[in-house]
Coordinates of C-alpha atoms and ligand atoms in Angstrom, one line a residue:
M103 CA 42.2 89.6 -11.3
F104 CA 43.3 93.2 -11.4
K105 CA 46.9 93.9 -11.0
K106 CA 46.5 97.5 -9.9
I107 CA 43.6 99.7 -8.8
L108 CA 43.4 103.5 -8.7
I109 CA 41.4 104.7 -5.8
A110 CA 39.7 108.0 -6.8
N111 CA 39.1 109.2 -3.3
R112 CA 40.6 110.1 0.1
G113 CA 40.1 109.5 3.7
E114 CA 38.8 106.5 5.3
I115 CA 37.2 105.0 2.4
A116 CA 40.4 105.3 0.5
L117 CA 42.1 103.3 3.2
R118 CA 39.2 100.8 3.3
V119 CA 39.7 100.0 -0.5
I120 CA 43.6 99.8 0.1
C121 CA 42.7 97.1 2.9
A122 CA 40.7 95.1 0.5
C123 CA 43.4 95.4 -2.3
R124 CA 46.1 94.2 -0.1
E125 CA 44.1 91.2 1.0
L126 CA 43.5 90.3 -2.8
G127 CA 47.2 90.8 -3.6
I128 CA 46.4 93.8 -5.9
K129 CA 48.7 96.9 -6.2
T130 CA 47.2 100.2 -5.4
V131 CA 47.5 103.9 -6.6
A132 CA 46.5 106.8 -4.3
V133 CA 45.6 110.2 -5.6
Y134 CA 45.8 113.0 -3.5
S135 CA 45.3 116.9 -3.4
E136 CA 47.9 119.3 -2.1
A137 CA 46.0 119.4 1.3
D138 CA 46.4 115.5 1.6
D139 CA 50.1 115.0 0.8
N140 CA 50.7 113.6 4.6
S141 CA 47.5 111.4 4.4
L142 CA 47.7 107.7 5.4
H143 CA 46.1 106.7 2.1
V144 CA 49.0 108.1 0.3
R145 CA 51.4 106.3 2.8
F146 CA 49.7 102.9 2.5
A147 CA 49.4 103.0 -1.4
D148 CA 52.0 101.4 -3.5
E149 CA 52.1 104.4 -5.9
D150 CA 50.6 107.9 -5.5
V151 CA 50.0 110.8 -7.7
C152 CA 49.4 114.3 -6.8
I153 CA 46.2 115.6 -8.8
G154 CA 45.7 119.2 -7.8
P155 CA 45.0 121.8 -5.3
A156 CA 43.0 121.3 -2.0
R157 CA 39.8 122.3 -3.7
S158 CA 37.8 119.4 -4.7
S159 CA 36.6 120.8 -7.9
E160 CA 40.2 120.8 -8.9
S161 CA 41.2 117.6 -7.7
Y162 CA 38.9 114.8 -6.4
L163 CA 36.1 115.9 -8.8
S164 CA 38.3 116.0 -11.9
V165 CA 37.8 113.1 -14.4
P166 CA 40.9 114.1 -16.6
A167 CA 43.1 113.9 -13.4
F168 CA 41.8 110.5 -12.4
I169 CA 42.2 109.1 -15.9
S170 CA 45.6 110.6 -16.5
A171 CA 46.8 109.2 -13.1
A172 CA 45.3 105.8 -14.0
E173 CA 47.1 105.9 -17.5
I174 CA 50.5 107.1 -16.0
T175 CA 50.5 104.2 -13.4
G176 CA 49.0 101.6 -15.6
A177 CA 46.1 101.0 -13.4
D178 CA 43.5 98.3 -14.5
A179 CA 40.6 99.6 -12.6
I180 CA 39.4 102.6 -10.8
H181 CA 37.5 102.6 -7.4
P182 CA 35.5 105.7 -6.8
G183 CA 34.6 105.2 -3.1
Y184 CA 31.5 107.2 -2.1
G185 CA 31.0 111.0 -2.5
F186 CA 33.0 112.9 -5.2
L187 CA 32.6 111.2 -8.6
S188 CA 31.3 107.9 -7.3
E189 CA 27.9 108.1 -9.0
S190 CA 29.1 109.9 -12.1
A191 CA 27.9 108.1 -15.2
Y192 CA 30.3 110.3 -17.0
L193 CA 33.3 108.9 -15.2
A194 CA 32.1 105.4 -15.6
E195 CA 31.8 106.1 -19.5
V196 CA 35.4 107.6 -19.7
C197 CA 36.7 104.6 -17.8
E198 CA 35.0 102.3 -20.4
A199 CA 36.4 104.4 -23.6
C200 CA 40.0 104.1 -21.8
H201 CA 39.7 100.5 -21.1
I202 CA 40.0 101.0 -17.4
K203 CA 37.3 99.1 -15.4
F204 CA 35.2 101.2 -13.3
I205 CA 34.3 99.6 -10.1
G206 CA 30.6 100.1 -10.0
P207 CA 27.5 99.6 -12.1
S208 CA 27.4 100.4 -16.1
P209 CA 27.1 104.0 -16.9
N210 CA 23.6 103.5 -18.2
V211 CA 22.3 101.8 -14.9
I212 CA 24.0 104.7 -13.2
R213 CA 22.3 107.2 -15.5
L214 CA 18.9 105.4 -15.1
L215 CA 19.0 105.3 -11.2
G216 CA 20.4 108.9 -11.0
D217 CA 17.2 110.3 -12.6
K218 CA 15.0 109.9 -9.7
A219 CA 11.8 109.9 -11.6
R220 CA 13.1 107.3 -14.0
A221 CA 14.3 105.3 -11.4
R222 CA 10.7 105.5 -9.6
R223 CA 9.2 104.4 -12.8
A224 CA 11.6 101.5 -13.4
M225 CA 11.2 100.2 -9.8
K226 CA 7.4 100.4 -10.0
K227 CA 7.5 98.3 -13.4
A228 CA 9.7 95.9 -11.5
G229 CA 7.0 95.4 -8.8
V230 CA 8.8 97.5 -5.9
P231 CA 6.4 99.4 -4.0
V232 CA 6.4 103.2 -4.7
L233 CA 4.5 106.1 -3.1
P234 CA 1.5 107.4 -5.2
G235 CA 2.9 110.5 -7.2
S236 CA 3.4 112.0 -10.6
D237 CA 4.5 109.5 -13.5
G238 CA 7.2 111.8 -14.4
P239 CA 8.2 115.5 -14.2
V240 CA 5.6 118.0 -13.9
E241 CA 6.0 121.2 -15.6
S242 CA 3.0 123.4 -15.1
E243 CA 1.2 124.5 -12.0
E244 CA -2.2 123.3 -13.4
K245 CA -0.9 119.6 -13.8
A246 CA 0.7 119.8 -10.4
A247 CA -2.4 121.1 -8.8
R248 CA -4.4 118.3 -10.4
I249 CA -2.2 115.6 -9.4
A250 CA -1.9 117.0 -5.9
R251 CA -5.6 117.2 -5.4
D252 CA -5.7 113.3 -6.4
L253 CA -3.0 112.6 -4.2
G254 CA -4.2 114.5 -1.1
Y255 CA -1.9 116.7 0.8
P256 CA 0.8 116.8 2.3
I257 CA 2.8 116.2 -0.9
I258 CA 6.5 116.3 -1.4
I259 CA 8.2 118.0 -4.6
K260 CA 11.6 116.4 -5.4
A261 CA 14.1 117.3 -8.0
V262 CA 14.7 114.5 -10.8
A263 CA 18.4 115.3 -10.6
G264 CA 18.3 115.4 -6.6
G265 CA 18.7 112.7 -4.1
G266 CA 20.2 112.4 -0.6
G267 CA 17.5 115.0 0.4
R268 CA 18.8 117.8 -2.0
G269 CA 16.2 119.7 -3.7
M270 CA 13.0 118.7 -1.7
R271 CA 9.9 120.7 -0.6
V272 CA 6.8 119.7 1.6
I273 CA 3.5 121.2 0.7
R274 CA 0.8 121.1 3.2
A275 CA -2.0 123.0 1.4
P276 CA -3.0 123.8 -2.1
G277 CA -2.2 127.6 -1.6
E278 CA 1.6 127.0 -1.3
L279 CA 1.8 124.8 -4.4
G280 CA 2.2 127.3 -7.2
K281 CA 5.0 129.3 -5.8
A282 CA 6.8 126.2 -4.4
L283 CA 6.7 124.6 -7.7
K284 CA 8.4 127.6 -9.2
T285 CA 11.1 127.9 -6.6
A286 CA 11.8 124.2 -6.5
Q287 CA 12.2 124.2 -10.3
R288 CA 14.5 127.2 -10.1
E289 CA 16.6 125.7 -7.3
A290 CA 16.8 122.3 -9.0
E291 CA 18.1 124.1 -12.4
A292 CA 20.6 126.2 -10.3
A293 CA 22.0 123.3 -8.3
F294 CA 21.8 120.5 -10.8
G295 CA 21.6 122.1 -14.2
V296 CA 18.2 120.2 -14.7
G297 CA 14.9 121.9 -13.4
D298 CA 12.7 119.0 -13.5
V299 CA 10.8 118.0 -10.4
Y300 CA 8.1 115.4 -9.6
L301 CA 5.6 114.9 -7.0
E302 CA 5.0 112.3 -4.4
K303 CA 2.6 111.7 -1.5
Y304 CA 4.4 112.9 1.7
V305 CA 5.0 110.3 4.6
E306 CA 5.2 111.9 8.0
H307 CA 7.8 110.5 10.5
P308 CA 8.9 107.5 8.6
R309 CA 12.0 105.1 9.2
H310 CA 14.6 105.2 6.7
I311 CA 15.6 101.7 5.8
E312 CA 17.9 100.5 3.0
F313 CA 18.8 97.2 1.5
Q314 CA 22.2 96.1 0.4
V315 CA 22.5 94.3 -2.9
L316 CA 25.3 92.8 -5.0
G317 CA 25.0 91.8 -8.4
D318 CA 27.6 89.8 -10.8
H319 CA 28.0 90.2 -14.6
H320 CA 26.5 86.6 -15.0
G321 CA 23.0 87.5 -13.6
A322 CA 23.3 86.5 -10.1
V323 CA 22.0 89.0 -7.5
V324 CA 21.8 88.7 -3.8
H325 CA 20.7 91.1 -0.9
L326 CA 22.5 91.4 2.3
G327 CA 19.6 92.4 4.4
E328 CA 18.7 96.1 5.7
R329 CA 20.3 98.9 7.6
E330 CA 18.3 101.1 9.8
C331 CA 19.4 104.7 9.0
S332 CA 16.8 106.8 10.6
I333 CA 19.2 108.8 13.1
Q334 CA 20.3 111.5 10.8
R335 CA 20.3 115.3 10.9
R336 CA 19.9 117.4 7.7
H337 CA 20.3 114.3 5.7
Q338 CA 23.6 113.4 7.3
K339 CA 23.4 110.1 8.8
L340 CA 24.9 110.0 12.5
L341 CA 24.3 106.4 13.6
E342 CA 23.3 103.3 11.5
E343 CA 22.6 99.8 12.5
A344 CA 21.8 96.4 11.2
P345 CA 19.4 94.8 11.5
S346 CA 16.5 97.1 12.0
M347 CA 14.4 96.4 15.0
A348 CA 11.3 97.4 12.6
V349 CA 12.0 94.6 10.1
T350 CA 10.8 91.1 10.7
E351 CA 12.3 87.9 9.1
K352 CA 9.4 87.7 7.0
M353 CA 9.4 91.4 5.8
R354 CA 13.3 91.0 5.2
R355 CA 12.6 88.1 3.0
K356 CA 9.8 89.6 1.1
L357 CA 11.3 92.9 0.4
G358 CA 14.7 91.4 0.0
G359 CA 13.4 89.3 -2.7
T360 CA 11.6 92.1 -4.4
V361 CA 14.7 94.3 -4.4
V362 CA 16.8 91.4 -6.0
D363 CA 14.3 90.9 -8.8
A364 CA 14.3 94.6 -9.4
A365 CA 18.0 94.8 -9.6
R366 CA 17.9 91.9 -11.9
A367 CA 15.4 93.6 -14.0
V368 CA 17.6 96.8 -14.5
Q369 CA 20.8 94.4 -15.0
Y370 CA 22.3 96.0 -12.0
T371 CA 25.8 95.0 -11.3
N372 CA 28.5 95.6 -8.5
A373 CA 27.2 96.8 -5.0
G374 CA 24.0 98.9 -4.6
T375 CA 21.7 100.2 -2.1
F376 CA 18.0 100.4 -2.5
E377 CA 16.5 103.0 -0.1
F378 CA 13.2 102.9 1.4
L379 CA 10.8 104.7 3.6
L380 CA 8.9 102.6 6.1
D381 CA 5.7 104.0 7.6
D382 CA 4.2 103.2 11.1
K383 CA 1.9 100.6 9.4
G384 CA 4.8 98.5 8.2
N385 CA 4.6 99.7 4.4
F386 CA 7.7 100.1 2.6
Y387 CA 8.1 102.8 -0.2
F388 CA 10.9 103.1 -2.6
L389 CA 13.0 106.1 -2.5
E390 CA 16.1 105.8 -4.8
V391 CA 19.1 103.6 -5.4
N392 CA 22.6 104.4 -4.4
T393 CA 24.9 103.1 -7.0
R394 CA 28.1 103.3 -4.8
V395 CA 29.4 101.6 -1.7
Q396 CA 28.0 103.4 1.4
V397 CA 29.6 104.9 4.2
E398 CA 27.6 102.4 6.6
H399 CA 28.5 99.3 4.8
P400 CA 30.5 97.9 7.8
V401 CA 27.3 97.3 9.7
T402 CA 26.2 94.8 6.9
E403 CA 29.6 93.4 6.9
F404 CA 29.7 92.7 10.6
I405 CA 26.3 90.6 10.5
T406 CA 26.8 88.9 7.3
A407 CA 30.7 88.4 7.3
V408 CA 30.9 89.4 3.6
D409 CA 33.4 91.8 2.7
I410 CA 31.5 94.1 0.5
V411 CA 34.6 95.9 -1.0
K412 CA 36.2 92.7 -1.8
E413 CA 33.1 91.5 -3.7
Q414 CA 33.0 94.9 -5.6
I415 CA 36.4 94.2 -6.8
R416 CA 35.8 90.6 -7.8
I417 CA 32.6 91.5 -9.5
A418 CA 34.1 94.3 -11.7
C419 CA 36.8 91.8 -13.0
G420 CA 34.0 89.5 -14.1
E421 CA 34.2 86.9 -11.3
R422 CA 30.9 85.1 -10.3
L423 CA 29.5 85.7 -6.8
S424 CA 30.9 83.0 -4.7
F425 CA 27.7 82.5 -2.6
K426 CA 24.0 82.4 -3.1
Q427 CA 21.1 84.0 -1.2
G428 CA 20.8 80.9 0.8
D429 CA 24.3 81.2 2.1
V430 CA 23.6 84.6 3.5
T431 CA 22.9 84.4 7.4
F432 CA 22.5 87.4 9.7
N433 CA 24.4 87.1 13.0
G434 CA 23.9 89.4 16.0
H435 CA 23.7 93.3 15.8
S436 CA 25.9 96.0 14.5
I437 CA 25.9 99.8 15.1
E438 CA 28.1 102.4 13.5
C439 CA 28.7 105.8 14.9
R440 CA 29.9 108.5 12.4
V441 CA 32.4 110.7 14.4
N442 CA 32.5 114.2 12.9
A443 CA 34.8 117.1 13.6
E444 CA 32.1 119.2 14.9
D445 CA 30.7 121.0 17.7
P446 CA 28.0 118.4 19.2
E447 CA 25.8 121.2 20.2
T448 CA 25.7 123.8 17.2
F449 CA 27.0 121.1 14.6
A450 CA 29.6 123.8 13.5
P451 CA 32.6 122.2 11.7
S452 CA 35.7 121.9 13.9
P453 CA 38.8 121.5 11.7
G454 CA 42.2 121.5 12.9
I455 CA 45.1 119.3 14.4
I456 CA 44.2 116.1 16.3
H457 CA 46.9 116.2 18.9
A458 CA 46.2 112.7 20.5
F459 CA 44.1 110.0 18.9
S460 CA 43.3 106.6 20.4
V461 CA 40.4 104.3 20.1
P462 CA 40.1 101.1 22.3
G463 CA 40.0 97.7 20.5
G464 CA 38.6 94.8 22.4
P465 CA 36.0 92.4 21.2
G466 CA 33.5 93.4 18.3
V467 CA 35.1 96.8 17.6
R468 CA 36.1 98.1 14.1
V469 CA 37.5 101.6 13.6
D470 CA 37.6 102.8 9.9
T471 CA 39.5 106.1 10.1
F472 CA 42.2 108.3 8.3
A473 CA 42.9 109.9 11.7
H474 CA 46.0 109.5 13.9
S475 CA 47.8 111.6 16.5
E476 CA 49.1 114.8 15.0
C477 CA 47.0 114.5 11.8
T478 CA 45.2 117.5 10.4
V479 CA 41.5 117.6 9.7
S480 CA 41.2 119.9 6.6
P481 CA 38.3 122.5 6.2
Y482 CA 38.1 121.5 2.6
Y483 CA 36.5 118.1 3.0
D484 CA 33.7 116.3 4.7
S485 CA 33.7 116.4 8.6
M486 CA 33.6 112.8 9.1
I487 CA 36.9 111.9 10.8
A488 CA 36.2 108.1 12.0
K489 CA 33.6 105.4 11.7
I490 CA 33.3 103.5 15.0
I491 CA 31.4 100.1 14.3
V492 CA 30.6 97.6 16.9
H493 CA 29.3 93.9 16.8
G494 CA 27.3 92.3 19.5
R495 CA 25.1 89.1 20.0
D496 CA 22.2 91.2 20.3
R497 CA 21.3 94.9 20.2
Q498 CA 21.8 95.4 23.8
E499 CA 25.3 94.1 23.9
A500 CA 26.2 96.3 20.8
I501 CA 24.6 99.4 22.5
A502 CA 26.8 98.6 25.7
R503 CA 30.0 97.9 23.4
M504 CA 29.4 101.2 21.6
R505 CA 29.0 103.1 24.8
R506 CA 32.3 101.8 26.3
T507 CA 34.1 102.3 23.0
L508 CA 33.1 106.0 22.8
E509 CA 33.8 106.6 26.4
M510 CA 37.5 105.3 26.2
T511 CA 38.2 107.1 22.8
V512 CA 40.5 110.0 23.0
I513 CA 40.5 112.7 20.3
D514 CA 42.2 115.9 21.5
G515 CA 42.5 119.2 19.6
I516 CA 39.3 119.5 18.0
K517 CA 35.5 119.1 18.9
T518 CA 33.9 116.0 17.8
S519 CA 30.1 114.5 17.8
I520 CA 31.0 111.7 20.3
P521 CA 29.0 113.7 23.2
L522 CA 26.0 113.6 21.0
H523 CA 26.4 109.8 20.0
L524 CA 26.6 109.0 23.9
K525 CA 23.3 111.0 24.4
I526 CA 21.7 109.1 21.6
L527 CA 22.8 105.7 23.0
A528 CA 21.3 106.8 26.3
D529 CA 17.9 107.9 24.8
P530 CA 15.0 105.9 26.0
D531 CA 13.4 105.9 22.6
F532 CA 16.7 104.8 20.9
I533 CA 17.1 102.1 23.4
A534 CA 13.4 100.9 22.8
G535 CA 14.2 101.3 19.0
R536 CA 11.4 103.9 18.7
L537 CA 12.9 105.6 15.8
S538 CA 12.0 107.9 12.8
T539 CA 13.8 110.3 10.6
S540 CA 12.3 113.2 13.0
F541 CA 14.3 111.6 15.9
M542 CA 17.1 114.3 15.8
E543 CA 14.6 117.2 15.2
R544 CA 12.8 116.4 18.3
Y545 CA 15.9 117.3 20.4
V546 CA 16.2 120.7 19.1
V547 CA 12.5 121.4 19.7
E548 CA 12.7 120.2 23.0
K549 CA 15.8 122.4 23.8
K550 CA 14.3 125.4 22.5
S551 CA 11.1 124.9 24.4
G552 CA 12.9 124.8 27.7
R553 CA 11.9 121.1 28.5
T554 CA 14.6 118.5 29.4
G555 CA 15.4 117.4 25.8
L556 CA 18.3 115.2 24.8
A557 CA 20.4 118.2 24.5
E558 CA 20.6 118.7 28.1
A559 CA 20.3 115.1 29.2
V560 CA 23.5 113.2 30.2
Ligands
MV4_638 C1 10.4 111.4 1.2 C2 9.9 111.8 2.6 C3 8.7 111.6 2.7 N1 7.8 111.3 2.1 N2 9.5 111.3 0.5 C4 15.0 112.5 1.9 C5 16.2 111.9 1.2 C6 15.6 111.5 -0.1 N3 16.1 110.2 -0.7 C7 14.3 111.3 0.1 N4 13.9 111.8 1.5 C8 12.6 111.9 2.0 N5 11.6 111.5 0.9 C9 8.1 111.1 0.8 N6 7.4 110.8 -0.2 C10 10.8 112.1 3.5 C11 12.3 112.1 3.2 C12 13.2 112.5 4.2 C13 14.1 111.6 4.9 C14 14.3 110.3 4.1 C15 15.4 109.4 4.6 C16 16.1 109.9 5.5 C17 16.0 111.1 6.1 C18 14.8 111.9 5.7 C19 14.8 113.2 6.4 C20 13.8 114.0 6.1 C21 13.1 113.7 5.0

């Protein structure tokens, strides 16, 4: 087993990795920017290294900073968390060259799946359902128009280097195509340095459902079921749950099996997430693979009792998965609310000092956070300050448990999204499980039109 792991991240996920390391008897190295010198991840790590100024580009996004910190402290491995360089094939490659284990898939797999058009092709070949679309990048307007006509409108233009909703454009009529293609290519070039885009048939009001997988270095792959992630705004998830009310046991077994086969086909190792759209007819369509641990992994941990971060570490040091697909069981229902430091009405960031912080415990409650009383929420980083995760015997109990937990949470000094979460939890469509990626949009529209929408309710 590794003796020492460097955590190339900050905030709650850095603490989450420290939890796993402590339970496994592994020493930890925290890295931190000048804005984070009082952070809990620094306090609870065995060693710490300051890697630069507050700005991420000069600290948490610096490959040389991570590598030199690992070399100075003699770390055997780097856990990248999520965000920052967690899906950087380059970081994984430099780690390999420096004989430091990168806790994630191989550089080649990260590169393959990071190219959304290549990933789509690989998944199609492996038998995963994909939407009708272009076989690869489309350069010319003529080719795009021909493909779009065959697909039928609406279509969506996606950046090959995009993902997570960045660099997408929906086209509803042939007249919009030419200009949109050029703009999409230009924007992709500016944002990612790669201007390639591809086309897909557009699905209206789908659900967003993702499957968690784990693969070891001996060819074993298992899935841990799905997460329902449809409640999001501007591609930022607000609330996730497992299992999804829209997925039957039969669907789970079928798509889970397909995803496991596909992961094996691309020699996927470590933890990964296969994202899908689910349309109103029950059809799944592949979107992309995330090659990192996800923010919402705790809902899966609650219903399967698998510690995903510990498994990531064990896999990276070459251990075999200790359980088989048949050993994976799904127990009860879990919900996560991402508590953000933001105005619940306008969504404007609300950084500052948290003067009082208290979250109740009790049965079935888990809080993953870096926050505490008198801590600072920096304007330099993501606004997520805590994840509140609950587990109940069924969805109804989980909803009630989440509601009482949020009601008994104290966060003074900054605005948070908790009032918005409470509105979602009281929404009749949410309670009935009528979800789609348009769920949050509808709030805003209803508010503007003056009707009693969720923004006014509660
Ligand atoms: C789509 C789509 C509809 N049709 N692709 C957004 C994130 C990125 N992974 C892909 N995304 C979408 N791709 C087709 N062909 C709708 C979305 C989408 C979405 C997907 C998941 C979660 C939230 C979303 C919000 C808006 C659009």
